Coordinates of C-alpha atoms and ligand atoms in Angstrom, one line a residue:
M211 CA 110.7 -145.5 214.2
F212 CA 113.4 -143.2 215.6
D213 CA 117.2 -143.1 215.9
A214 CA 119.0 -144.1 219.1
L215 CA 122.6 -144.6 219.9
L216 CA 122.8 -148.1 221.4
I217 CA 125.7 -149.6 223.4
E218 CA 125.5 -153.4 222.9
K219 CA 127.5 -156.3 224.4
S220 CA 128.1 -159.5 222.5
P221 CA 128.1 -162.9 224.4
D222 CA 131.9 -162.8 224.5
G223 CA 131.7 -159.5 226.4
Q224 CA 132.8 -157.2 223.5
Q225 CA 131.1 -153.8 223.6
S226 CA 130.0 -152.1 220.4
V227 CA 128.2 -148.8 219.7
H228 CA 125.8 -148.1 216.8
V229 CA 123.1 -145.7 215.7
R230 CA 120.0 -148.0 215.4
Q231 CA 116.4 -147.5 214.2
V232 CA 114.1 -148.5 217.0
D233 CA 110.4 -148.2 217.8
E234 CA 108.6 -146.9 221.0
T235 CA 108.4 -150.4 222.4
S236 CA 112.1 -150.1 223.1
L237 CA 111.4 -147.3 225.6
P238 CA 111.2 -148.1 229.3
D239 CA 108.1 -147.4 231.5
G240 CA 107.4 -143.9 232.6
D241 CA 104.6 -141.4 232.5
V242 CA 106.1 -138.8 230.2
T243 CA 107.4 -139.4 226.6
V244 CA 109.7 -136.7 225.4
R245 CA 110.8 -135.8 221.8
V246 CA 114.5 -135.2 222.5
E247 CA 115.8 -132.2 220.6
W248 CA 119.3 -131.9 222.0
S249 CA 121.6 -133.8 224.3
T250 CA 125.3 -133.3 225.2
L251 CA 128.4 -135.3 225.8
N252 CA 129.4 -135.6 229.5
Y253 CA 132.5 -137.3 231.0
K254 CA 130.3 -140.1 232.2
D255 CA 128.8 -140.6 228.7
A256 CA 132.4 -140.7 227.3
L257 CA 133.4 -143.4 229.8
A258 CA 130.3 -145.4 228.9
I259 CA 130.6 -145.0 225.1
T260 CA 134.3 -145.8 224.9
G261 CA 133.9 -148.6 227.5
R262 CA 136.7 -147.1 229.5
G263 CA 134.6 -147.0 232.7
P264 CA 131.9 -149.3 234.1
I265 CA 129.0 -146.9 233.7
I266 CA 126.3 -149.0 231.9
R267 CA 124.5 -151.4 234.2
Q268 CA 122.5 -153.3 231.6
F269 CA 122.8 -153.9 227.8
P270 CA 121.6 -152.8 225.3
M271 CA 121.5 -149.2 226.6
A272 CA 121.0 -145.8 225.1
P273 CA 123.6 -143.7 226.8
G274 CA 123.3 -139.9 227.6
V275 CA 122.9 -138.7 231.1
D276 CA 120.9 -135.6 230.1
F277 CA 118.6 -134.3 227.4
A278 CA 116.3 -131.4 226.6
G279 CA 113.2 -131.6 224.4
V280 CA 109.4 -131.3 224.1
V281 CA 106.8 -133.4 225.9
E282 CA 105.0 -135.6 223.4
K283 CA 102.7 -137.6 225.7
S284 CA 102.0 -137.4 229.4
S285 CA 99.8 -139.3 231.8
N286 CA 101.0 -137.0 234.6
S287 CA 99.2 -133.7 235.3
A288 CA 102.5 -132.0 235.9
Y289 CA 103.3 -132.0 232.2
A290 CA 101.3 -131.6 229.0
P291 CA 102.2 -132.1 225.3
G292 CA 104.3 -129.2 224.1
D293 CA 105.9 -128.4 227.4
R294 CA 109.7 -127.8 227.1
V295 CA 111.7 -129.9 229.6
L296 CA 115.2 -131.0 230.5
L297 CA 116.6 -133.9 232.5
N298 CA 119.9 -134.5 234.3
G299 CA 121.0 -137.7 236.0
W300 CA 118.6 -140.0 237.9
G301 CA 120.5 -143.0 236.4
V302 CA 119.4 -142.0 232.9
G303 CA 122.0 -143.3 230.4
E304 CA 123.3 -145.7 233.0
K305 CA 120.5 -148.0 234.0
H306 CA 117.5 -146.2 232.3
W307 CA 117.2 -145.4 228.6
G308 CA 119.3 -142.2 228.0
G309 CA 119.3 -138.9 226.2
L310 CA 121.3 -139.9 223.1
A311 CA 118.1 -141.0 221.3
Q312 CA 115.3 -139.1 219.5
K313 CA 112.8 -140.2 222.2
A314 CA 112.9 -140.8 225.9
R315 CA 110.3 -142.0 228.5
V316 CA 110.8 -141.1 232.1
P317 CA 108.9 -140.6 235.4
A318 CA 107.5 -137.0 235.5
A319 CA 109.4 -136.4 238.8
W320 CA 112.7 -136.7 237.0
L321 CA 112.0 -133.8 234.7
T322 CA 112.8 -130.1 235.2
P323 CA 110.8 -127.4 233.4
L324 CA 113.1 -125.6 230.9
P325 CA 113.7 -122.0 232.1
S326 CA 112.4 -119.5 229.4
A327 CA 115.9 -118.0 229.1
F328 CA 117.1 -121.1 227.4
S329 CA 116.4 -122.9 224.2
T330 CA 116.7 -126.7 224.4
R331 CA 120.0 -126.3 222.6
S332 CA 121.5 -123.7 225.0
A333 CA 120.3 -125.8 228.0
M334 CA 122.3 -128.7 226.6
A335 CA 125.3 -126.5 225.9
L336 CA 125.3 -126.2 229.7
G337 CA 124.2 -129.8 230.2
T338 CA 124.9 -131.7 233.4
A339 CA 128.4 -130.2 233.5
G340 CA 127.0 -126.6 233.7
Y341 CA 124.3 -127.7 236.2
T342 CA 126.9 -129.4 238.4
A343 CA 129.1 -126.3 238.2
M344 CA 126.1 -124.3 239.5
L345 CA 125.5 -126.8 242.3
C346 CA 129.1 -126.2 243.4
I347 CA 128.7 -122.5 243.3
L348 CA 125.4 -122.6 245.3
A349 CA 127.2 -124.7 247.9
L350 CA 130.1 -122.2 248.1
Q351 CA 127.5 -119.4 248.6
Q352 CA 125.5 -121.4 251.1
Q353 CA 128.8 -121.9 253.1
G354 CA 129.4 -118.2 253.1
V355 CA 132.1 -117.8 250.4
T356 CA 131.6 -114.4 248.9
K357 CA 133.8 -112.5 246.4
E358 CA 135.3 -110.6 249.3
S359 CA 136.4 -113.8 251.0
G360 CA 139.3 -114.3 248.6
P361 CA 140.1 -116.1 245.4
V362 CA 138.3 -119.3 244.2
I363 CA 140.3 -122.0 242.5
V364 CA 138.8 -124.2 239.8
T365 CA 140.5 -127.4 238.7
G366 CA 140.1 -129.1 235.3
A367 CA 139.2 -125.6 234.2
S368 CA 139.0 -126.2 230.5
G369 CA 136.7 -129.2 230.9
G370 CA 132.9 -129.1 231.0
V371 CA 132.3 -128.5 234.7
G372 CA 135.4 -126.4 235.1
S373 CA 134.8 -124.0 232.1
V374 CA 131.3 -123.2 233.2
A375 CA 132.4 -122.8 236.8
V376 CA 135.1 -120.3 235.7
M377 CA 132.5 -118.4 233.6
L378 CA 129.9 -118.2 236.3
L379 CA 132.2 -117.4 239.2
A380 CA 133.8 -114.6 237.1
R381 CA 130.3 -113.3 236.3
L382 CA 129.5 -113.2 240.0
G383 CA 132.6 -111.1 240.6
Y384 CA 134.9 -113.7 242.2
H385 CA 138.7 -113.7 241.5
V386 CA 139.0 -117.0 239.7
A387 CA 142.3 -119.1 239.5
A388 CA 141.9 -121.7 236.8
V389 CA 144.0 -124.9 237.0
T390 CA 144.6 -126.5 233.6
G391 CA 146.9 -129.1 232.0
R392 CA 146.5 -127.4 228.6
E393 CA 148.6 -124.4 228.1
T394 CA 146.8 -123.9 224.7
E395 CA 143.6 -123.1 226.7
R396 CA 145.1 -120.0 228.3
D397 CA 143.3 -117.5 226.0
H398 CA 140.0 -119.3 226.2
L399 CA 140.1 -119.4 230.0
T400 CA 141.0 -115.7 230.2
H401 CA 138.1 -115.0 227.8
L402 CA 135.8 -116.9 230.2
G403 CA 136.9 -114.7 233.1
A404 CA 139.9 -116.4 234.8
A405 CA 142.1 -113.9 236.6
E406 CA 145.0 -116.3 236.8
I407 CA 145.9 -119.6 235.1
L408 CA 147.9 -122.2 237.1
P409 CA 149.6 -125.3 235.6
R410 CA 148.0 -128.6 236.6
E411 CA 151.5 -130.1 237.4
D412 CA 151.7 -127.7 240.4
F413 CA 148.9 -129.8 242.0
S414 CA 149.6 -133.3 240.7
K415 CA 152.5 -134.4 243.0
P416 CA 152.3 -135.2 246.7
G417 CA 152.6 -132.0 248.7
K418 CA 152.7 -130.9 252.4
P419 CA 149.8 -131.4 254.7
L420 CA 149.4 -127.6 254.8
E421 CA 150.6 -125.4 252.0
K422 CA 150.5 -121.6 251.8
A423 CA 146.9 -120.5 252.5
R424 CA 145.6 -119.1 249.2
W425 CA 142.0 -119.9 248.4
A426 CA 138.7 -119.0 250.0
G427 CA 136.7 -121.5 247.8
A428 CA 137.4 -124.3 245.4
V429 CA 135.5 -126.2 242.7
D430 CA 137.4 -129.5 242.2
V431 CA 136.6 -131.9 239.3
A432 CA 139.8 -133.8 239.7
G433 CA 139.8 -135.7 243.0
G434 CA 143.0 -137.7 243.8
Q435 CA 146.2 -135.8 244.6
V436 CA 144.9 -132.6 243.0
L437 CA 142.0 -132.5 245.6
A438 CA 144.4 -133.2 248.4
N439 CA 146.7 -130.4 247.4
V440 CA 143.8 -128.0 246.9
C441 CA 142.6 -128.8 250.5
A442 CA 146.1 -128.2 251.8
S443 CA 146.2 -124.7 250.2
M444 CA 142.8 -123.4 251.5
K445 CA 142.6 -120.3 253.7
P446 CA 141.3 -120.7 257.2
G447 CA 137.5 -121.3 256.9
G448 CA 137.8 -122.1 253.2
V449 CA 135.3 -124.3 251.4
V450 CA 136.1 -127.0 248.8
T451 CA 133.3 -128.5 246.6
A452 CA 134.3 -131.9 245.3
C453 CA 132.4 -133.2 242.3
G454 CA 134.7 -135.2 240.1
L455 CA 137.4 -137.8 239.8
A456 CA 139.3 -136.8 236.6
A457 CA 142.6 -137.4 238.4
G458 CA 141.4 -140.3 240.4
M459 CA 139.0 -141.8 242.9
D460 CA 141.5 -141.8 245.8
F461 CA 142.0 -138.9 248.2
P462 CA 145.5 -139.0 249.6
A463 CA 145.1 -136.2 252.1
T464 CA 145.6 -135.5 255.8
V465 CA 143.1 -134.1 258.3
A466 CA 145.4 -131.0 258.8
P467 CA 143.4 -128.6 256.6
F468 CA 140.2 -129.6 258.4
I469 CA 141.3 -129.5 262.0
L470 CA 143.9 -126.7 261.8
R471 CA 142.2 -124.4 259.3
G472 CA 138.6 -125.3 259.7
V473 CA 138.3 -126.1 256.0
T474 CA 135.0 -127.6 254.8
L475 CA 134.8 -130.3 252.2
V476 CA 131.4 -130.4 250.5
G477 CA 130.4 -133.3 248.2
I478 CA 128.4 -132.5 245.1
D479 CA 126.1 -135.1 243.6
S480 CA 124.1 -133.9 240.6
V481 CA 122.5 -137.3 239.8
M482 CA 120.2 -137.8 242.8
C483 CA 120.0 -134.1 243.8
D484 CA 116.5 -133.2 245.0
H485 CA 114.0 -131.5 242.6
D486 CA 113.9 -128.1 244.4
R487 CA 117.7 -127.7 244.3
R488 CA 117.7 -128.6 240.6
V489 CA 115.1 -126.0 239.9
K490 CA 117.1 -123.5 242.0
A491 CA 120.3 -124.3 240.1
W492 CA 118.7 -124.0 236.6
D493 CA 117.0 -120.7 237.6
A494 CA 120.3 -119.4 238.8
L495 CA 121.9 -120.5 235.5
A496 CA 119.1 -118.7 233.6
K497 CA 120.0 -115.4 235.5
L498 CA 123.8 -115.7 235.1
V499 CA 124.6 -117.3 231.8
D500 CA 125.6 -115.1 228.9
V501 CA 124.0 -117.3 226.2
E502 CA 126.0 -115.6 223.4
K503 CA 129.3 -116.4 225.2
L504 CA 128.1 -119.9 225.7
E505 CA 127.1 -120.4 222.1
S506 CA 130.5 -119.0 221.0
Q507 CA 132.2 -122.0 222.6
T508 CA 129.6 -124.7 221.6
K509 CA 130.1 -127.2 218.8
E510 CA 127.3 -129.1 217.2
I511 CA 127.6 -132.8 216.4
S512 CA 125.2 -135.6 215.2
L513 CA 124.6 -139.0 216.8
R514 CA 127.0 -140.5 214.3
D515 CA 129.8 -138.3 215.6
V516 CA 129.3 -139.2 219.2
S517 CA 131.8 -142.1 219.5
E518 CA 134.7 -140.2 218.0
S519 CA 134.0 -137.1 220.2
A520 CA 133.7 -139.3 223.3
A521 CA 137.2 -140.6 222.8
A522 CA 138.5 -137.0 222.1
L523 CA 136.8 -135.8 225.4
L524 CA 138.6 -138.4 227.5
D525 CA 141.9 -137.8 225.7
G526 CA 141.7 -134.1 226.5
K527 CA 141.4 -133.1 222.8
L528 CA 137.9 -131.6 222.9
H529 CA 137.6 -127.8 223.1
G530 CA 134.6 -126.1 224.6
R531 CA 131.1 -127.5 224.9
V532 CA 129.5 -130.1 222.6
V533 CA 125.8 -130.5 221.8
V534 CA 124.3 -133.4 220.1
K535 CA 121.5 -132.6 217.6
L536 CA 118.7 -135.1 217.7
D537 CA 115.7 -133.4 216.3
Ligands
NDP6 P1 135.8 -133.1 231.1 O1 136.5 -134.2 230.6 O2 135.1 -132.1 230.2 O3 136.8 -132.2 232.0 C1 137.7 -132.8 232.9 C2 138.9 -131.9 233.0 O4 139.7 -132.4 234.1 C3 139.8 -132.0 231.8 O5 139.3 -131.2 230.7 C4 141.1 -131.6 232.3 O6 141.1 -130.2 232.4 C5 141.1 -132.1 233.8 N1 141.8 -133.3 233.9 C6 141.9 -134.4 233.1 N2 142.7 -135.3 233.6 C7 143.2 -134.8 234.7 C8 144.1 -135.3 235.7 N3 144.7 -136.5 235.6 N4 144.4 -134.5 236.7 C9 143.8 -133.3 236.9 N5 142.9 -132.8 236.0 C10 142.6 -133.5 234.9 O7 134.8 -133.6 232.2 P2 133.6 -132.9 233.0 O8 134.0 -131.5 233.3 O9 132.3 -133.1 232.4 O10 133.6 -133.7 234.4 C11 134.6 -133.5 235.3 C12 134.5 -134.5 236.4 O11 133.3 -134.3 237.1 C13 134.4 -136.0 236.0 O12 135.2 -136.8 236.9 C14 133.0 -136.3 236.0 O13 132.7 -137.7 236.2 C15 132.6 -135.5 237.2 N6 131.2 -135.1 237.3 C16 130.5 -135.3 238.4 C17 129.2 -134.9 238.6 C18 128.6 -135.1 239.9 O14 127.3 -135.1 240.0 N7 129.3 -135.2 241.0 C19 128.4 -134.4 237.4 C20 129.3 -134.1 236.3 C21 130.6 -134.5 236.2 P3 142.4 -129.3 231.9 O15 142.8 -129.9 230.6 O16 141.9 -127.9 231.9 O17 143.4 -129.6 233.0

């Protein structure tokens, strides 16, 4: 028997979340069984656990879109018992048993070998948020945005994706402008490497089709009006990576930045990203991340604390990264 966080739905449609003792017959099909050591709390997990967003496709479901642990059993030659692995996305924690449980069973193709620079804990301190931040930065680099091109703006800078993006971009030598709605996070963002801090309210209201050209690159987790305003303030040839919808699903923009300044908008999807790009992103994280700095902003919680932390994350009350101890 092992512990799992389960989201259940009663016949009258009420959702409830409990830590349950389950056995291996609860696990789905898959060729690799993993003893999960650590998971983390992502925006999508928080929506699923609080029921504030339609993330879970079938009930009961163990949420958790990522995990890191040790292979226990494998019928696939790619992995052997004892191998350290991690997983991000692929519908895990949405339609396939997720990482907020002491065991997981998945197809081998979904796993990524854990880079030796990371413990299973530090990998989850980065989690899907950190890996998505790295995908955004790889996309900026691939589109030719260098530190000489000009400043890079990061929205939702004190959140999971945003804070890691600020830390990595600063490490790479970029001038980082961090947009936040939390004045209290100013010192933290400066510590991570932000060169300037901008209030979120400057980006939240409808603006002009073209604003003053300021940014060579952007990592946007907000979507909605914020993304539209970021696009309007890009320099000619600027590149915007869009990965989130914290401000909304809509995109109330004009084509002006694209046709008058040659701005490129790059969509980032971490869930179905191909295996080679995942490995590239994790290898880049292994080279760039200051594990000590990461640990200093990481808080440890247990499965029983997850529901409360999920609500805090969505209410903007969580500070730094959260890892969930499962071992
Ligand atoms: P967090 O909740 O940790 O961070 C989101 C941040 O967005 C908040 O901390 C806040 O930052 C900012 N924010 C919140 N509300 C608003 C608003 N109304 N307008 C503008 N900014 C706002 O979430 P994550 O960083 O984990 O995820 C961010 C987004 O990225 C989510 O939408 C998530 O679904 C998406 N995502 C997408 C992935 C992909 O594959 N495309 C993968 C991972 C995440 P501050 O207080 O500093 O302003």
